[in-house]
CSV table of C-alpha atoms (C1' of nucleotides) in Angstrom, one decimal:
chain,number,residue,atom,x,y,z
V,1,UNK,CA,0.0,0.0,0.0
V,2,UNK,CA,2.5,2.4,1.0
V,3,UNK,CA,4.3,1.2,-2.2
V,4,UNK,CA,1.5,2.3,-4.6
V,5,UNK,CA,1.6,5.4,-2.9
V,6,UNK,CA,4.7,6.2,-3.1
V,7,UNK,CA,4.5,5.3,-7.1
V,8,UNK,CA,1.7,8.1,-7.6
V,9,UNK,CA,3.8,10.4,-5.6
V,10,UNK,CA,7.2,9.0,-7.8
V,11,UNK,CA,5.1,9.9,-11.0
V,12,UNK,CA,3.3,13.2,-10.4
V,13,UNK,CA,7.3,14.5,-9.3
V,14,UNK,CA,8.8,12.9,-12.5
V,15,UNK,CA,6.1,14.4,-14.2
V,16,UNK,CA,6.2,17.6,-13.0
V,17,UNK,CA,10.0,17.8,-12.6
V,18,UNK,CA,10.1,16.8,-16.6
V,19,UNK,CA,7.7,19.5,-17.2
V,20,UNK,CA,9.9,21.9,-15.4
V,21,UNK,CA,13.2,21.1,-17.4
V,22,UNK,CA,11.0,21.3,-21.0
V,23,UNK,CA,9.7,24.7,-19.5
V,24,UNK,CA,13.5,25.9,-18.8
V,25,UNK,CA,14.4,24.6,-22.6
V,26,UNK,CA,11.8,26.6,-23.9
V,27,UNK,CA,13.5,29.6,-21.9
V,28,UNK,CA,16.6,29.2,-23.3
V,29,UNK,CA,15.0,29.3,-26.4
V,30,UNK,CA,13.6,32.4,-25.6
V,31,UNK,CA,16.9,34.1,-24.2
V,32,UNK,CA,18.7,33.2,-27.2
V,33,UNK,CA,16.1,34.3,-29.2
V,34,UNK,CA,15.6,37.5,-27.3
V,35,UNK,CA,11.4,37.2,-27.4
V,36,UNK,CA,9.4,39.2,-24.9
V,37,UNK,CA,10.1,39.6,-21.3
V,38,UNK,CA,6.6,39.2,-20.5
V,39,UNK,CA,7.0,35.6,-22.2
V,40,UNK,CA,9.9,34.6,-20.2
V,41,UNK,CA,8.1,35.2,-17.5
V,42,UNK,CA,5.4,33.2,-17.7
V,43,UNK,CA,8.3,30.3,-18.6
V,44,UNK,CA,9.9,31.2,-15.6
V,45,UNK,CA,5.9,31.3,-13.8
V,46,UNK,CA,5.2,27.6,-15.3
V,47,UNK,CA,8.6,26.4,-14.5
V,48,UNK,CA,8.5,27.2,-10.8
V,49,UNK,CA,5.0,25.8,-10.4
V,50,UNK,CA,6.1,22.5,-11.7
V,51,UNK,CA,8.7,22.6,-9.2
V,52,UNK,CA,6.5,23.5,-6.4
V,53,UNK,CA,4.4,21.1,-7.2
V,54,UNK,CA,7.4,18.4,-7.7
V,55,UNK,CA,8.6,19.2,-4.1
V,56,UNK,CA,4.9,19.5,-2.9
V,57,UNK,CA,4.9,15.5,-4.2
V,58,UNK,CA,8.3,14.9,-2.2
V,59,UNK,CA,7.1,16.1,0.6
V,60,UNK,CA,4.3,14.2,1.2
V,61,UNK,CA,6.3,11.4,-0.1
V,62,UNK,CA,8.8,12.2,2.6
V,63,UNK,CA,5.6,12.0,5.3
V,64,UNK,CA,4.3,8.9,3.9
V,65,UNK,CA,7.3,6.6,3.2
V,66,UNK,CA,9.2,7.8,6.5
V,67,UNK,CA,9.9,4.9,7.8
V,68,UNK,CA,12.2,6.9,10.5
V,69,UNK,CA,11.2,8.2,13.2
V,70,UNK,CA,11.1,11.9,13.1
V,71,UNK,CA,13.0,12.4,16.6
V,72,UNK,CA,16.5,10.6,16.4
V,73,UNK,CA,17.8,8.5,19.0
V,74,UNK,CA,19.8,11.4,20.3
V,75,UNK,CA,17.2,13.6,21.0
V,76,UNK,CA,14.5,11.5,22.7
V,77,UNK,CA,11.3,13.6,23.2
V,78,UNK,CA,11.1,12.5,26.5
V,79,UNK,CA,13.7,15.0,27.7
V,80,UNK,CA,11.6,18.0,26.4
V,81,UNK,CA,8.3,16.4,26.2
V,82,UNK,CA,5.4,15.3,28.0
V,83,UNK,CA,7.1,15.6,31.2
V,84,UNK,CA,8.2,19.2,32.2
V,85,UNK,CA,10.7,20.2,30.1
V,86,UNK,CA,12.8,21.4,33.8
V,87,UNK,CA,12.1,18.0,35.6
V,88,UNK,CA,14.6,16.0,33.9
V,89,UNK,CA,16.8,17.2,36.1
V,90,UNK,CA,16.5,18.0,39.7
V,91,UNK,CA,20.6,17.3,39.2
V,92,UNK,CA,21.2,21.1,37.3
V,93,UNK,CA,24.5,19.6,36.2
V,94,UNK,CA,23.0,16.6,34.9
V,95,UNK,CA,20.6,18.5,32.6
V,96,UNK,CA,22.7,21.0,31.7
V,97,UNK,CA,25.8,18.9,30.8
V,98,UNK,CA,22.6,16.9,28.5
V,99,UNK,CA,21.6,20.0,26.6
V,100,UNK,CA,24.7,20.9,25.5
V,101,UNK,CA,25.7,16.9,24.4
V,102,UNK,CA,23.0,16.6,22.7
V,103,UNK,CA,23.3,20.2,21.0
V,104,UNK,CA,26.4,19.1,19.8
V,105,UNK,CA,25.0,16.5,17.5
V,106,UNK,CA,22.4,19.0,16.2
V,107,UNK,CA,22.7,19.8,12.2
V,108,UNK,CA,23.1,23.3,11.8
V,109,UNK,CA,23.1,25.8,9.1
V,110,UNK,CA,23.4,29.5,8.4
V,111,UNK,CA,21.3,31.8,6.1
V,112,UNK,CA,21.3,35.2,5.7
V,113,UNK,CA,18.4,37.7,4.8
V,114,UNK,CA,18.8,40.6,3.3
V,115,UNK,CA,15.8,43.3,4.1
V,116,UNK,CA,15.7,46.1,1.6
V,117,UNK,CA,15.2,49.5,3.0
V,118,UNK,CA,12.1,51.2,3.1
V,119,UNK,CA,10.1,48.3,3.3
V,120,UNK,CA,8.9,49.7,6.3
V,121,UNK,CA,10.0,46.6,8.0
V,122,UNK,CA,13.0,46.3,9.8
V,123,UNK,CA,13.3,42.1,10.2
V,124,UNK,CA,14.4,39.3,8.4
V,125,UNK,CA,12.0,37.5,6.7
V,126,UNK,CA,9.5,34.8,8.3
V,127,UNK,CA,11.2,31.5,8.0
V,128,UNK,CA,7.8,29.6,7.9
V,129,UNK,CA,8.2,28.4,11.9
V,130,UNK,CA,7.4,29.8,15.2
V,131,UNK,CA,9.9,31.0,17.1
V,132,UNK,CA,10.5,31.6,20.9
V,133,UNK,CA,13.2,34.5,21.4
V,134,UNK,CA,15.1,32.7,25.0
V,135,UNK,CA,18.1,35.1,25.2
V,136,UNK,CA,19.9,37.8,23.9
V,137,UNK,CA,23.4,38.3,23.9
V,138,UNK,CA,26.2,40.9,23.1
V,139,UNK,CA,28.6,39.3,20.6
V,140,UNK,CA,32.4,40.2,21.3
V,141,UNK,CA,33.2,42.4,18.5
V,142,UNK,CA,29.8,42.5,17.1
V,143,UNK,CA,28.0,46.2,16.3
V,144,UNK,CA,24.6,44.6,17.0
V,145,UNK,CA,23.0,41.8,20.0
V,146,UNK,CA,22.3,38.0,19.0
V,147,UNK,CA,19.5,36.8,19.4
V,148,UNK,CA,18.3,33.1,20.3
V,149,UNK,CA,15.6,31.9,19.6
V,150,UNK,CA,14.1,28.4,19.8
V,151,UNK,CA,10.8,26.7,18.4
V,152,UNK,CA,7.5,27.5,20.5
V,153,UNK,CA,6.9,24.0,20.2
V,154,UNK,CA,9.9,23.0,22.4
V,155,UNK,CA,8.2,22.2,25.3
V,156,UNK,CA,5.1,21.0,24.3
V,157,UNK,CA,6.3,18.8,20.4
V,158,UNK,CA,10.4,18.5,22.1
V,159,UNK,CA,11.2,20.2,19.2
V,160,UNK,CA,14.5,21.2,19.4
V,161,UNK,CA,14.5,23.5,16.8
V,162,UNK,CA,16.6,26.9,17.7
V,163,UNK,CA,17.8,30.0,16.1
V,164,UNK,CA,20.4,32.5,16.2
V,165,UNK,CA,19.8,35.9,14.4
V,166,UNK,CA,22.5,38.7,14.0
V,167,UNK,CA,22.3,41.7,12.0
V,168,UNK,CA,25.3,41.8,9.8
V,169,UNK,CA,28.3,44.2,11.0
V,170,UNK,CA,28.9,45.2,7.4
V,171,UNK,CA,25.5,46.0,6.0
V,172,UNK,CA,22.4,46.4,8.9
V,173,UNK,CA,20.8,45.1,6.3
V,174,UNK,CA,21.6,41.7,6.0
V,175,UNK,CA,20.4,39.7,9.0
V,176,UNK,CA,22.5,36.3,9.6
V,177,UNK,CA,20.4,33.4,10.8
V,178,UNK,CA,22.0,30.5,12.1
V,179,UNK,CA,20.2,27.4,12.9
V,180,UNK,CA,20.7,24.3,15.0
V,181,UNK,CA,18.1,21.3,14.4
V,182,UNK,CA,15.8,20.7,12.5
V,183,UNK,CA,12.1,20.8,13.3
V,184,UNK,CA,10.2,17.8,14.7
V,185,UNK,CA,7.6,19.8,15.5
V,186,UNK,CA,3.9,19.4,13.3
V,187,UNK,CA,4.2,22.5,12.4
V,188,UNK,CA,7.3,21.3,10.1
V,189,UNK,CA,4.2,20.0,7.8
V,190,UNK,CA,3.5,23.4,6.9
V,191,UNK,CA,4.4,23.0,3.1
V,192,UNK,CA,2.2,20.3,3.0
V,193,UNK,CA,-0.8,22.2,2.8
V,194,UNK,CA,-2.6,22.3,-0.9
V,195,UNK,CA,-0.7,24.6,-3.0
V,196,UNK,CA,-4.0,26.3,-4.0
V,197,UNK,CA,-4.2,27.2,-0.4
V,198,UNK,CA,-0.8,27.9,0.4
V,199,UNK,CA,-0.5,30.6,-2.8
V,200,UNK,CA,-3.2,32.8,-1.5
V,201,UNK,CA,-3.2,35.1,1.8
V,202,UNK,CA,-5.9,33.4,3.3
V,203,UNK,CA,-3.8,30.0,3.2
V,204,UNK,CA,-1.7,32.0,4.9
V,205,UNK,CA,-3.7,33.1,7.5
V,206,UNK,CA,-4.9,29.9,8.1
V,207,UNK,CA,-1.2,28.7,8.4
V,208,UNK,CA,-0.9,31.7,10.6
V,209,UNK,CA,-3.5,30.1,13.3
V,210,UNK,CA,-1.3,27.1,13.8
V,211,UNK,CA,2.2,27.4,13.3
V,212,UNK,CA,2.7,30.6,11.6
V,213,UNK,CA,4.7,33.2,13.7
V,214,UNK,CA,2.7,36.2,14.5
V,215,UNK,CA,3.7,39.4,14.3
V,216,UNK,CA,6.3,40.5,16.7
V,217,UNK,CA,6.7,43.5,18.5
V,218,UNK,CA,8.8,46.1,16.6
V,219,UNK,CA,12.3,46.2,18.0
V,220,UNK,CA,15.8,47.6,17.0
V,221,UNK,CA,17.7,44.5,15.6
V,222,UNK,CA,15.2,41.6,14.5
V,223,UNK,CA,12.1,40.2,14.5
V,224,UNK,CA,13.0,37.6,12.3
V,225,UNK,CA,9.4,36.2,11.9
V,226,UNK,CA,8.2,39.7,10.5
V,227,UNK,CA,6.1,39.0,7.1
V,228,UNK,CA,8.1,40.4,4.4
V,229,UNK,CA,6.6,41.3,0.8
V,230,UNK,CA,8.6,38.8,-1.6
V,231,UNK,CA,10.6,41.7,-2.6
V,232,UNK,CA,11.2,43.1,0.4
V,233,UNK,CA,13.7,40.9,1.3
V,234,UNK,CA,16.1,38.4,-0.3
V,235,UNK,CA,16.1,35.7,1.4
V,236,UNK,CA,20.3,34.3,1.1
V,237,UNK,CA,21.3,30.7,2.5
V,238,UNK,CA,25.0,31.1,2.5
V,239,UNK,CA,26.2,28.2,4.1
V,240,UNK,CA,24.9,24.9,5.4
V,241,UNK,CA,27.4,23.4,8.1
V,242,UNK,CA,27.2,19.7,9.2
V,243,UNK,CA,28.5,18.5,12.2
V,244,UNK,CA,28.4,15.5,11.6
V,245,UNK,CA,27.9,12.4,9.9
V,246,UNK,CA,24.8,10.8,11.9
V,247,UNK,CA,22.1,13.5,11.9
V,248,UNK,CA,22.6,14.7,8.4
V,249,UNK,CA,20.4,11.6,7.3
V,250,UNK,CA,17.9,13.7,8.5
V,251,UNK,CA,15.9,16.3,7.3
V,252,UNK,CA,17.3,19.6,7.4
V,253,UNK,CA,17.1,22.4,5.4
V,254,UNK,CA,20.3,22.2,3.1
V,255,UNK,CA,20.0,24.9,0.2
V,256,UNK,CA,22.6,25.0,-1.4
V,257,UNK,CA,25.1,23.1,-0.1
V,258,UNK,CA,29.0,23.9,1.3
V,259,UNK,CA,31.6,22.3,0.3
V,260,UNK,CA,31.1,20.4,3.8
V,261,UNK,CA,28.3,19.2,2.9
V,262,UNK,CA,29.6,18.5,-0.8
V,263,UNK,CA,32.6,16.0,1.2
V,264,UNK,CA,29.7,14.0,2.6
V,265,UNK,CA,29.4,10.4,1.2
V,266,UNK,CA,26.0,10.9,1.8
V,267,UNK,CA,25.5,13.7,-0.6
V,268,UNK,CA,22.5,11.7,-2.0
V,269,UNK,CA,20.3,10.5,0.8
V,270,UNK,CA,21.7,14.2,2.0
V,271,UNK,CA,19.9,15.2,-1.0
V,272,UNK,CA,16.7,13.5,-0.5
V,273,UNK,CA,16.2,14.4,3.2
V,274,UNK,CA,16.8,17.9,2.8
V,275,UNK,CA,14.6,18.3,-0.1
V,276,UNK,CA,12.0,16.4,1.9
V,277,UNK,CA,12.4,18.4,4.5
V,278,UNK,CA,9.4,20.6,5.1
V,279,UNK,CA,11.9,23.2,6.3
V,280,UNK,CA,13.7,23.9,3.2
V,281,UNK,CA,9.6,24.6,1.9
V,282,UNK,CA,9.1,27.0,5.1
V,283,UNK,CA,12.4,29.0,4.5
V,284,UNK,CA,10.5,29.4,1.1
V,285,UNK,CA,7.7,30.9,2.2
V,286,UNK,CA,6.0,32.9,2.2
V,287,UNK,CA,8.3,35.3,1.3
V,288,UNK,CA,8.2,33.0,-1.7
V,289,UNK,CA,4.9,32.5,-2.6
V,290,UNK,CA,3.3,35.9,-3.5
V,291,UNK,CA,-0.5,36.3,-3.0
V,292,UNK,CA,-0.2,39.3,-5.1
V,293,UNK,CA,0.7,36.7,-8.0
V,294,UNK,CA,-1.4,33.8,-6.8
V,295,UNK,CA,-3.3,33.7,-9.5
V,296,UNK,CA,-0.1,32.8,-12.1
V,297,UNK,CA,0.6,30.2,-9.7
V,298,UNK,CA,3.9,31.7,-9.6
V,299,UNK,CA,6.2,30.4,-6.9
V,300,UNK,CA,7.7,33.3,-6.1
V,301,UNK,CA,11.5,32.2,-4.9
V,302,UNK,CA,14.0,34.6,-3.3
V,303,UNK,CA,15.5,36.2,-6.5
V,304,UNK,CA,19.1,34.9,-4.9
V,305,UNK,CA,18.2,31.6,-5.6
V,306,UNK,CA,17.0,32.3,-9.7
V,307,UNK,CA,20.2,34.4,-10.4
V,308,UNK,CA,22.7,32.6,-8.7
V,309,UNK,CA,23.5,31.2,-12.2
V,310,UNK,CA,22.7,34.6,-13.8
V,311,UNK,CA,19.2,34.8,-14.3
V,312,UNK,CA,17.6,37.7,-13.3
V,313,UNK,CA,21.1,38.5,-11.4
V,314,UNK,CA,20.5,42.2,-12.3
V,315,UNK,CA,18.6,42.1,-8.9
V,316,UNK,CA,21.3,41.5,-6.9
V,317,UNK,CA,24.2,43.2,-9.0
V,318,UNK,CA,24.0,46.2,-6.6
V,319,UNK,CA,25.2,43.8,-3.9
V,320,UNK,CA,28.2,42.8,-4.9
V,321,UNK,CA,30.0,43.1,-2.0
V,322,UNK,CA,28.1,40.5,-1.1
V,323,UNK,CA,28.8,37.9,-3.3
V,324,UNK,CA,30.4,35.5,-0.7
V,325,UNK,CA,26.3,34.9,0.4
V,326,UNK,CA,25.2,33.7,-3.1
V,327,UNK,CA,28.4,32.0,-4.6
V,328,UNK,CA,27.5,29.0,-2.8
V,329,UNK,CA,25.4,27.2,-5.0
V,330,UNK,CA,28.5,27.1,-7.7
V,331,UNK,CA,30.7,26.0,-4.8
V,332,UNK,CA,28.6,22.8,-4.7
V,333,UNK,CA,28.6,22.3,-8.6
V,334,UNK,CA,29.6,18.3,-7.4
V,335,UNK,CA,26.8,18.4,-5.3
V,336,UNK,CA,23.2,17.0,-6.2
V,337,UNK,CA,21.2,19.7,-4.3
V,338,UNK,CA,23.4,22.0,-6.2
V,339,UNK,CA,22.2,21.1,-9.5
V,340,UNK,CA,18.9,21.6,-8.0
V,341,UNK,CA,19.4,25.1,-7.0
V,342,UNK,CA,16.3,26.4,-9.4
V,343,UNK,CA,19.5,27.9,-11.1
V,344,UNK,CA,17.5,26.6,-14.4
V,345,UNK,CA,21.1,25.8,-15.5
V,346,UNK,CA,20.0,22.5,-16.7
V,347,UNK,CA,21.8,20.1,-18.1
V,348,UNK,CA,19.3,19.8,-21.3
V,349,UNK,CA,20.1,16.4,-21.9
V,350,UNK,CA,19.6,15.0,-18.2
V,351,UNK,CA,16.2,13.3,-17.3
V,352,UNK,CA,14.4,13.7,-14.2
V,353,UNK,CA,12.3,10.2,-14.9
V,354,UNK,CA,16.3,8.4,-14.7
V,355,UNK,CA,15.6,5.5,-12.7
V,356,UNK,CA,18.8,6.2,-11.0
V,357,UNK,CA,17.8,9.8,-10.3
V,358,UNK,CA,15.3,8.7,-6.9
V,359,UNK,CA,17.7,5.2,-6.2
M,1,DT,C1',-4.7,34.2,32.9
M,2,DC,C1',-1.8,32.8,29.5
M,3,DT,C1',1.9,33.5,26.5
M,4,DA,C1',5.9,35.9,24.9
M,5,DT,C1',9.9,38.9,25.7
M,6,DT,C1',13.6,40.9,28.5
M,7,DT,C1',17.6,40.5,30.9
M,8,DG,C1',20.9,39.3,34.5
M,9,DA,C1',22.9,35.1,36.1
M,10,DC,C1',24.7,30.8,35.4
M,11,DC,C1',27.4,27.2,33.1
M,12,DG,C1',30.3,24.8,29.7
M,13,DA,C1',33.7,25.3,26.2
M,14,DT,C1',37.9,27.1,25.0
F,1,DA,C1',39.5,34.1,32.5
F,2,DT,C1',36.6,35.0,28.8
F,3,DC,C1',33.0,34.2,25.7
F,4,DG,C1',28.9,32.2,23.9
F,5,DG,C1',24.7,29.8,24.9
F,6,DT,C1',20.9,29.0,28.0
F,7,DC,C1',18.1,29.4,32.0
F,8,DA,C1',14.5,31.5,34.6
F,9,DA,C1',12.5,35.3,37.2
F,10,DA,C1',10.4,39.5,36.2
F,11,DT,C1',7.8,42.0,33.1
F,12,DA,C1',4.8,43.1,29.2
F,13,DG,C1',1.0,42.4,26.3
F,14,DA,C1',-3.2,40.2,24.5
DNA sequence: TCTATTTGACCGAT
DNA sequence: ATCGGTCAAATAGA
């Protein structure tokens, strides 16, 4: 049963992922043929969709062949769970010398967000998860606070989840989020609402009821869960660490990948996980899905992520100093994830429907 | 009343 | 000893 599923699921992505890549052919038609921007456009509209609705299919794939538990072995819900999250210990030392073991073993990952002034909004964008700010910290040789944060769902789902946002030293502008974990939290299914649903603003709102962070009182140097228009802020993942090679089986977000990441043997079930991962969707959105253009169906990515092979890179080229946040797709070129960085810099002759593609 | 944020203190790592 | 990360009491806001 699961099987059959997992067929319709296989399908519907090959489908739509072999849609996508006769989309981007067409485009490159187009650009060498100089037609009409608007046409490119809706290429570029039709292209995305089919990879939203690829990774839509992966998702729920993800959810309904898992046949690993979502909490690892190392980070048994029962520390943060049902029971009080502060009565593992009544030993301080004992709990605290925990935490920080099982931190250790956490994935983690940096991204950075740039928020374009005069938005009228001073955060980085919403990340797609609720967050709990725990601390706040002057940095050593740091212009601006940190700020932790961890999922809302820690004590209640033991997610484990946590966050670290900086505003950049160099340019206010550019917030750097750092996280540990990944999400075992429900509201990690958020992608896996119906596309129709999630590209319109009342899908979410609805989101917004459950697991959507709400809107966060105006301060100085963050809210990272603010609700930024989709061009508002550019939404930069500019490294993905590992720290090792036992959670990375996991889902986390991974998009692109490091050259760390690139060294791992496990570069393909690397690949799968992290494309699975619900999280790489929620770092998507919604700053990536644009109610304003729901009706094109477009998904609207952050324009980092189209350009990073030089497509539409004029909306960056004013950053330039900054070029160390979106050279790291390239850096992964040996990387699968990297050749699925929506770069549209196909390989024209490569088939999604490979049977060795999903081995 | 409940939930989130602030912030000083504490603790482990280096 | 210093620094970064987390805790937890106090406080704020809905």
């Amino acid at each position: 049963m699961e099987k059959t599923v997992l067929d319709c699921e296989q399908k519907t992505l090959i489908g739509e992922l072999n849609q996508g890549m006769e989309l981007a052919k067409q485009l490159m038609n187009h650009i060498h043929h100089s037609s009409s921007h608007e046409a490119r456009e809706v290429l570029i509209g039709k292209i995305l969709s089919s990879y939203e609705k690829a990774l839509s299919a992966l998702n729920w794939g993800a959810f309904v062949g898992q046949t690993k538990p979502i909490v690892s072995k190392t980070e048994s819900p029962s520390h943060f769970g049902n029971s009080s999250p502060r009565s593992e210990g009544s030993d301080p030392e004992y709990k605290h010398r925990e935490v920080y073991k099982k931190r250790k073993t956490l994935p983690k990952w940096t991204e950075q967000v740039k928020v374009v002034s005069g938005t009228g909004l001073e955060g980085p964008v919403d990340d797609g998860y609720s967050w709990r700010k725990y601390g706040q910290k002057e940095i050593l040789g740091a212009s601006f606070p940190r700020g932790y944060y961890r999922c809302t769902h820690r004590n209640a789902q033991g997610c484990l989840a946590t966050k670290q946002v900086q505003r950049s030293d160099g340019d206010p502008t550019i917030f750097e989020v750092n996280y540990r974990g990944r999400h075992t939290c429900s509201q990690s299914s958020r992608f896996n609402m119906a596309p129709s649903s999630r590209s319109t603003s009342e899908g979410l709102k609805e989101n917004r009821n459950t697991c959507h962070p709400k809107q966060q009182p105006h301060e100085e140097e963050k809210p990272p869960q603010e609700i930024v228009s989709e061009f508002g802020a550019g939404h930069l993942v500019k490294a993905e660490e590992l720290e090792n090679g036992e959670d990375d089986k996991f889902p986390i977000f991974s998009f692109p990948s490091t050259p760390i990441e690139s060294e791992n043997a496990d570069d393909n079930i690397f690949f799968e996980s992290s494309m699975l991962n619900s999280h790489f969707i929620g770092s998507l959105s919604p700053t990536f899905i644009s109610p304003a253009t729901s009706e094109s169906n477009i998904f609207c990515m952050s324009p980092c992520h189209i350009n990073s092979h030089g497509l539409c890179h004029n909306l960056h080229t004013s950053e330039s100093d900054h070029t160390d946040i979106i050279s790291a797709p390239t850096s992964a070129a040996n990387s699968p994830i990297g050749n699925f960085d929506f770069s549209l810099d196909l390989d024209p002759y490569f088939q999604f429907d490979n049977p060795e593609f999903f081995s």
